[in-house]
Amino acid sequence: MAVTLTEAAAGRVKDFLQKRGAAAGLRLGVRTTGCSGMAYVLEFADEVSPDDEVFEDAGVRVIIDKKSLVYLDGTELDFAKEGLNEGFKFNNPNVKDECGCGESFTV
């Protein structure tokens, strides 16, 4: 399996990358935090390390460290606008529960 992006997410990431300039791709990961235990990390990567897995979907390189891949495998990254709010949404089949604020999850 891998991590995939919807058309909306890919378009948004491509816009960010074009404005930012050179980058190796989009880095996804998880970190320990929050009331449920884990939170998503989303940032631009300038380089790929030997411990990274690289996927390409919809013209976007997605870089994930091997430790995070266990929790993110099969995830679809989406981008949604709801009223005045907009942001990336993780559709992660590994999630068993989420906290009430939506900032963290458990697997």
mmCIF file of C-alpha atoms in Angstrom, residues 1-3 28-31 38 40 51-53 55 63-75 91-96 105-107:
data_model
loop_
_atom_site.group_PDB
_atom_site.id
_atom_site.type_symbol
_atom_site.label_atom_id
_atom_site.label_comp_id
_atom_site.label_asym_id
_atom_site.label_seq_id
_atom_site.Cartn_x
_atom_site.Cartn_y
_atom_site.Cartn_z
ATOM 1 C CA MET A 1 0.000 0.000 0.000
ATOM 2 C CA ALA A 2 0.943 3.630 -0.033
ATOM 3 C CA VAL A 3 -0.328 7.101 0.739
ATOM 4 C CA LEU A 28 4.012 13.286 6.144
ATOM 5 C CA GLY A 29 4.587 11.818 9.554
ATOM 6 C CA VAL A 30 3.196 11.284 13.027
ATOM 7 C CA ARG A 31 4.382 12.427 16.426
ATOM 8 C CA MET A 38 -0.598 10.721 18.038
ATOM 9 C CA TYR A 40 -0.146 14.196 12.050
ATOM 10 C CA ASP A 51 15.138 6.033 6.319
ATOM 11 C CA ASP A 52 12.393 7.532 4.139
ATOM 12 C CA GLU A 53 9.914 5.855 1.824
ATOM 13 C CA PHE A 55 5.606 7.600 -3.039
ATOM 14 C CA ILE A 63 7.975 11.355 1.738
ATOM 15 C CA ILE A 64 7.352 9.334 4.896
ATOM 16 C CA ASP A 65 9.834 8.078 7.467
ATOM 17 C CA LYS A 66 9.615 4.321 8.014
ATOM 18 C CA LYS A 67 8.444 4.667 11.625
ATOM 19 C CA SER A 68 5.475 6.828 10.590
ATOM 20 C CA LEU A 69 4.601 4.644 7.599
ATOM 21 C CA VAL A 70 3.270 1.938 9.932
ATOM 22 C CA TYR A 71 0.577 4.397 11.097
ATOM 23 C CA LEU A 72 -0.032 6.098 7.724
ATOM 24 C CA ASP A 73 -0.066 3.165 5.286
ATOM 25 C CA GLY A 74 -3.250 3.326 3.215
ATOM 26 C CA THR A 75 -4.020 6.941 4.150
ATOM 27 C CA ASN A 91 -8.590 9.639 5.730
ATOM 28 C CA ASN A 92 -6.600 7.022 7.629
ATOM 29 C CA PRO A 93 -7.943 3.444 7.738
ATOM 30 C CA ASN A 94 -5.648 2.632 10.677
ATOM 31 C CA VAL A 95 -7.321 5.063 13.107
ATOM 32 C CA LYS A 96 -9.284 3.389 15.882
ATOM 33 C CA PHE A 105 -5.735 9.857 17.167
ATOM 34 C CA THR A 106 -4.991 6.303 18.287
ATOM 35 C CA VAL A 107 -4.345 3.178 16.226
#
